[in-house]
Tab-separated table of C-alpha atoms and ligand atoms in Angstrom:
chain	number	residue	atom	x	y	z
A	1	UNK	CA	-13.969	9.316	-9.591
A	2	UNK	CA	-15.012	11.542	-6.497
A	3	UNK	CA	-12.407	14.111	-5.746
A	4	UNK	CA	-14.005	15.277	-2.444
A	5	UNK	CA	-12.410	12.839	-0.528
A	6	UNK	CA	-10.926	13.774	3.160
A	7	UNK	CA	-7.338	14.519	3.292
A	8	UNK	CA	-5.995	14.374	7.195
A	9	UNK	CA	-2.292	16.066	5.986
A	10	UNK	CA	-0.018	15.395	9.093
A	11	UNK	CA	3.679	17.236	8.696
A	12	UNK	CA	5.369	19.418	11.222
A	13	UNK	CA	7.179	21.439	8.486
A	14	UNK	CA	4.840	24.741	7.259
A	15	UNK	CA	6.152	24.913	4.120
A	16	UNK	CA	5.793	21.269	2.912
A	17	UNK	CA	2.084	21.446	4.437
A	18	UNK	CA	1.418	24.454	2.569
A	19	UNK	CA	2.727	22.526	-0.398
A	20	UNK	CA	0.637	19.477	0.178
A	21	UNK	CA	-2.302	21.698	0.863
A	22	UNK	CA	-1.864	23.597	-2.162
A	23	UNK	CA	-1.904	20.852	-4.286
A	24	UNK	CA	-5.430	19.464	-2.664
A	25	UNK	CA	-6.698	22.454	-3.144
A	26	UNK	CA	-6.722	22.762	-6.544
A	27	UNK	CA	-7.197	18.789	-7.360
A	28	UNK	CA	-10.497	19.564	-5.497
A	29	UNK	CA	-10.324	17.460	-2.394
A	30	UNK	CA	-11.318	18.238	0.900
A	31	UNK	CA	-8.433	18.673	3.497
A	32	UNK	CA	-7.799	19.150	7.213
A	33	UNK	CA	-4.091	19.486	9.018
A	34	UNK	CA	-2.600	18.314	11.757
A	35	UNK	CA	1.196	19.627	12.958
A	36	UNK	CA	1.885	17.149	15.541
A	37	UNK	CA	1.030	13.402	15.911
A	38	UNK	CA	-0.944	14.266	18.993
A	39	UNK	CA	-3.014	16.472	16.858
A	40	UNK	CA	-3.450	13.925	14.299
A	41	UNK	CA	-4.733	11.219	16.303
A	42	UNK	CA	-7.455	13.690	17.568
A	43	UNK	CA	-8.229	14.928	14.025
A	44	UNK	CA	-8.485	11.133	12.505
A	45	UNK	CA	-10.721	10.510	15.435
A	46	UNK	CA	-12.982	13.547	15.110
A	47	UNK	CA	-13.260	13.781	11.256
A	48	UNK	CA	-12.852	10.144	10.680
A	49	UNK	CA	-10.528	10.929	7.302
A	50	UNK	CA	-10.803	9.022	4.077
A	51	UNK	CA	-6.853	9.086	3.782
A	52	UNK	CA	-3.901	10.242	6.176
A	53	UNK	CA	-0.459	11.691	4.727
A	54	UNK	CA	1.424	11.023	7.110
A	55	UNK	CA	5.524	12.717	8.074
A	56	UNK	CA	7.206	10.206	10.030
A	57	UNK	CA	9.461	12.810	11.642
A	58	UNK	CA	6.566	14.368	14.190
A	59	UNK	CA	7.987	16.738	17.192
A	60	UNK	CA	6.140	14.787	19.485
A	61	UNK	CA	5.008	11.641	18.670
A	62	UNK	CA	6.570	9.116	16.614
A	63	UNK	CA	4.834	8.622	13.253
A	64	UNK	CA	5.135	4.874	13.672
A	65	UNK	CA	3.122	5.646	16.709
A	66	UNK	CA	0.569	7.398	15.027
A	67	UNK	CA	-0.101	4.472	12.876
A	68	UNK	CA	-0.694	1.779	15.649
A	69	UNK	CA	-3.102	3.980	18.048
A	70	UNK	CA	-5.030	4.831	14.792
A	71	UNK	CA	-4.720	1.581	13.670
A	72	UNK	CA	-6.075	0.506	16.707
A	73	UNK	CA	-9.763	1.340	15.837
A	74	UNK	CA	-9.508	2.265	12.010
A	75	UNK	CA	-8.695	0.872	8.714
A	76	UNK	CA	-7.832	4.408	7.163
A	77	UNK	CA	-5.537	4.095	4.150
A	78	UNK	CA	-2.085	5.968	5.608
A	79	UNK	CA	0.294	7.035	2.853
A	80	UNK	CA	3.819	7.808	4.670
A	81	UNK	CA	5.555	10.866	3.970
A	82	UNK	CA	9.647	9.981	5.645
A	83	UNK	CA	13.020	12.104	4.940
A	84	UNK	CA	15.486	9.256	3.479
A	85	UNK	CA	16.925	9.480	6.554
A	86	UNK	CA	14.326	7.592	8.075
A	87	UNK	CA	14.514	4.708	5.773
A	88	UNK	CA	14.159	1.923	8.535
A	89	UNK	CA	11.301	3.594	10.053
A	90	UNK	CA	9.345	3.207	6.378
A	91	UNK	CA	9.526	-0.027	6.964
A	92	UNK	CA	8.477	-0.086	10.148
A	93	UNK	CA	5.806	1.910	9.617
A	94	UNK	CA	4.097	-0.215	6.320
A	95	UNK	CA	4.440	-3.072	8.771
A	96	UNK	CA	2.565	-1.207	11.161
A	97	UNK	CA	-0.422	-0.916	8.933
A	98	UNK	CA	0.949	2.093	6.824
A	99	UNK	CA	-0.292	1.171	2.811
A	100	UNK	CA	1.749	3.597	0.851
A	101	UNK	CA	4.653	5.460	0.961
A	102	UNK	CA	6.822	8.696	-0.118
A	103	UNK	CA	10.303	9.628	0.079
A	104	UNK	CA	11.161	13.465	0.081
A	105	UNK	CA	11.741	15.511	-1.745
A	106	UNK	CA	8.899	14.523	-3.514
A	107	UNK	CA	7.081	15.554	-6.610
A	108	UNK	CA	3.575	16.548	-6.202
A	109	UNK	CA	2.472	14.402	-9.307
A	110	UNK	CA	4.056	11.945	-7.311
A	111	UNK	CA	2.046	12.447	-4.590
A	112	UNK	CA	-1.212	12.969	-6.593
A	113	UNK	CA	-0.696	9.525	-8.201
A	114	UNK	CA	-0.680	7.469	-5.109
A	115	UNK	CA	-3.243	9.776	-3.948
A	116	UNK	CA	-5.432	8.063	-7.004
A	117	UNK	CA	-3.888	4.589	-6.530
A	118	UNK	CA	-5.309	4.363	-2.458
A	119	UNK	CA	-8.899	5.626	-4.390
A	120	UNK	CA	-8.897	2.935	-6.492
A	121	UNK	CA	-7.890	0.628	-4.065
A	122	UNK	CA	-10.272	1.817	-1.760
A	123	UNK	CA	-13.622	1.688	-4.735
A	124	UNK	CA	-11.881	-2.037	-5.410
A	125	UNK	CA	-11.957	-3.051	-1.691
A	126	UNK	CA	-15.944	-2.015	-1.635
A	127	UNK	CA	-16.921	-3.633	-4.609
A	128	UNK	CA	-14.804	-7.269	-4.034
A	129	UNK	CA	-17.159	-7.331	-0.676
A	130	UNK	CA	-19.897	-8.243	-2.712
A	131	UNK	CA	-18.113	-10.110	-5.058
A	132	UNK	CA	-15.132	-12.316	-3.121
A	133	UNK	CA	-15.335	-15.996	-4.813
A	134	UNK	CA	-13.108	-14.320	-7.490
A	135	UNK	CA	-10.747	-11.854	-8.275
A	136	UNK	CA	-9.912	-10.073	-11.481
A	137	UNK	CA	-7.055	-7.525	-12.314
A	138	UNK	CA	-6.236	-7.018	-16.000
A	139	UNK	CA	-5.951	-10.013	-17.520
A	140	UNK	CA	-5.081	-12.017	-14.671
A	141	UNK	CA	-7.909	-13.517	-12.512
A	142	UNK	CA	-7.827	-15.906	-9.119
A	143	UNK	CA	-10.442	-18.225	-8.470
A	144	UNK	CA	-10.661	-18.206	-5.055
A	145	UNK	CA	-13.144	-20.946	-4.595
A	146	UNK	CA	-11.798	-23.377	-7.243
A	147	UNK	CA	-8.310	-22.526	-5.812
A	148	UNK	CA	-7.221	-21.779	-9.907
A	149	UNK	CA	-5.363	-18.500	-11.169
A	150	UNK	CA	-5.170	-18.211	-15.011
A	151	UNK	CA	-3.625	-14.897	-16.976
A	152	UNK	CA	-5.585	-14.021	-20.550
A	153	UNK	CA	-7.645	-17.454	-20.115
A	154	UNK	CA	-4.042	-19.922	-19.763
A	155	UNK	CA	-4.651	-21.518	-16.387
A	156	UNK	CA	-1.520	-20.775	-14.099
A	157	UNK	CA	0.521	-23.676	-12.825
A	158	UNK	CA	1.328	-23.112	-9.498
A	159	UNK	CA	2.814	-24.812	-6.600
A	160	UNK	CA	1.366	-23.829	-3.115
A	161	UNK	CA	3.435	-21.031	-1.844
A	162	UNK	CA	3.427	-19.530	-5.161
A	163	UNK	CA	-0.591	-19.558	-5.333
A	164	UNK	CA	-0.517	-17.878	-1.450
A	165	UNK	CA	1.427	-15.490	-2.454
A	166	UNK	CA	-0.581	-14.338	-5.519
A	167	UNK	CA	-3.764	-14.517	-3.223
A	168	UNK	CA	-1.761	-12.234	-0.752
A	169	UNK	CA	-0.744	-9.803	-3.221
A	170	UNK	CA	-4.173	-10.221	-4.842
A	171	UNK	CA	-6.165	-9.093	-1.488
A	172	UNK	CA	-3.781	-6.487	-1.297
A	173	UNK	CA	-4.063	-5.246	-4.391
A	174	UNK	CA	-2.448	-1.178	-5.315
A	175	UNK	CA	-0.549	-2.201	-1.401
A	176	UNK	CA	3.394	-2.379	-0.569
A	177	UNK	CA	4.017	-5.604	1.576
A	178	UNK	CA	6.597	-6.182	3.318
A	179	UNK	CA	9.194	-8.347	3.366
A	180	UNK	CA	8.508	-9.597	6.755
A	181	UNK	CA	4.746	-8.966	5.805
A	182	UNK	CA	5.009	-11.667	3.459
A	183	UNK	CA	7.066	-14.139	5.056
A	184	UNK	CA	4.600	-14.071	8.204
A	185	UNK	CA	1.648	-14.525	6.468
A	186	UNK	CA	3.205	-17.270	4.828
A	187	UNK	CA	5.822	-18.805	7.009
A	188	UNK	CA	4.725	-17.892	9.890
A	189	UNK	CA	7.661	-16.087	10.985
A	190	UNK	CA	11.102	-14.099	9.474
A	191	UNK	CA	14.562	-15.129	9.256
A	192	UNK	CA	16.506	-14.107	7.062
A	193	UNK	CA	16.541	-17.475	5.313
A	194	UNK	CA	12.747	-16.760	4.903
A	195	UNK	CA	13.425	-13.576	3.054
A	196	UNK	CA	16.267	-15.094	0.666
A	197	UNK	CA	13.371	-17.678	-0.197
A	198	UNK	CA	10.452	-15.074	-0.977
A	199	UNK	CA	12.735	-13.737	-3.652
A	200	UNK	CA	12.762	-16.795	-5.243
A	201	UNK	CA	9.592	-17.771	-5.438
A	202	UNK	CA	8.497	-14.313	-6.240
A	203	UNK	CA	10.705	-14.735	-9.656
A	204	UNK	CA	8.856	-17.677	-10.134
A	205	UNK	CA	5.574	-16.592	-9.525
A	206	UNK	CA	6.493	-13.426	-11.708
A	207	UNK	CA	8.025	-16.070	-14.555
A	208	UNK	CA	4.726	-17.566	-14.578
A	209	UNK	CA	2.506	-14.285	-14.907
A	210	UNK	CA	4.647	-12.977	-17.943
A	211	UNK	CA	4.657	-16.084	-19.673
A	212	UNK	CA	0.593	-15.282	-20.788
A	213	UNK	CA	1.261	-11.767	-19.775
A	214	UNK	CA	1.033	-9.244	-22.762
A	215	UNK	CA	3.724	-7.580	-21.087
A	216	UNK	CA	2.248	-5.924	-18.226
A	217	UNK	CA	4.316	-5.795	-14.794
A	218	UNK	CA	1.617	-7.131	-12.163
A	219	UNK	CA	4.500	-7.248	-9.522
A	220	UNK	CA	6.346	-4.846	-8.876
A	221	UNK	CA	9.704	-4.592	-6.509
A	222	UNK	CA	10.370	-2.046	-4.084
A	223	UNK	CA	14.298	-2.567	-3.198
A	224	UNK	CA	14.552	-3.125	0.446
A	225	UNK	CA	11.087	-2.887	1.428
A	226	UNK	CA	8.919	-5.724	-0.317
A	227	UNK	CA	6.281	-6.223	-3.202
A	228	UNK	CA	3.565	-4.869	-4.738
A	229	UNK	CA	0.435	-5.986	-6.996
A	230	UNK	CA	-0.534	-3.019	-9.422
A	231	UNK	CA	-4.220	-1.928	-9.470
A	232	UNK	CA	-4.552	-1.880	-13.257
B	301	CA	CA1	8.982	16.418	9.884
């Protein structure tokens, strides 16, 4: 895997940069900084990054902010970096088009490892370009063009909503959704209603995948905030 990828590191806090920077350093990738979400904007502009870190608590600028103006011209992963404090704002920021995110304190394997999930994500996104009738992850693989999903071979037996959702997951592979993500994309809209019923059809859906399953977790639950597919 290429390590000299282009780390934008956006926090307003010295010593948690330094940290951050640190740590790139001596996993080999490239990195520039940016103290202020002002700054960052001009920085993700200028150096067109191949990842932002991202502090949601910016002197200047919301971080939320941040993500929609960049969002408005690039599809840069954004990992969020928030103080629990800003718990709401998390959320507010993945459904602004942020694709990962920390709580601090965090560790710097942490950090590393979803550093390595948005790669993968990233090489995946390139090569299902070419490749886009069908999706494989493990042992489970969506036909997109016969409409079918089977796990280890076992064709999957599922009813609409459950076979949207997979796909959504699926082309959002390694990616939190949201709650409200979700229910959007497949509602429509979000009431809370909406969000009591994604929880049951995601234990469905899950049901389904473990029944062939050899006991891998291919969705996993982030309390509060939504779902995720893993990259495996
Ligand atoms: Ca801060």
């Amino acid at each position: 895997m290429n390590n000299r990828m282009l780390v934008l590191v956006v926090e307003d806090d010295k010593s948690v940069r330094n940290l951050i920077v640190t740590t790139l350093k001596t996993q080999g990738y490239r990195h520039i900084e940016a103290p202020t979400g002002e700054e960052a904007i001009v920085q993700a502009a200028s150096h067109n990054p191949d990842v932002i870190l991202l502090d949601l608590g910016l002197p200047d600028l919301e971080g939320v902010e941040v993500i929609r103006r960049v969002r408005s011209w690039s599809n840069t992963p954004i990992i969020v970096i928030s103080a629990r404090s800003e718990d709401a704002d998390k959320i507010t920021a993945l459904d602004a088009g942020a694709d990962d995110y920390l709580t601090k304190p965090f560790s710097v394997d942490e950090l590393m490892a979803r550093l390595r999930a948005t790669q993968r994500r990233l090489a995946y996104t390139n090569m299902s370009v070419a490749a886009d009738a069908c999706f494989e992850n493990g042992a489970l693989k969506v036909d997109y063009a016969a409409n079918t999903a089977s796990m280890n071979g076992e064709e999957l037996h599922l009813t609409p909503i459950e076979y949207r959702l997979l796909c959504l997951l699926a082309q959002n592979v390694g990616k939190v959704l949201t709650h409200t993500f979700i229910t959007q994309k497949i509602w429509g809209k979000t009431m809370e209603s909406d969000i009591a019923s994604l929880r049951v059809y995601m234990a469905t859906l899950r049901k389904k995948l473990d029944r062939y399953s050899d006991g891998t977790q291919y969705i996993q639950t982030h309390i509060g905030i939504g779902y995720r597919m893993t990259k495996l």
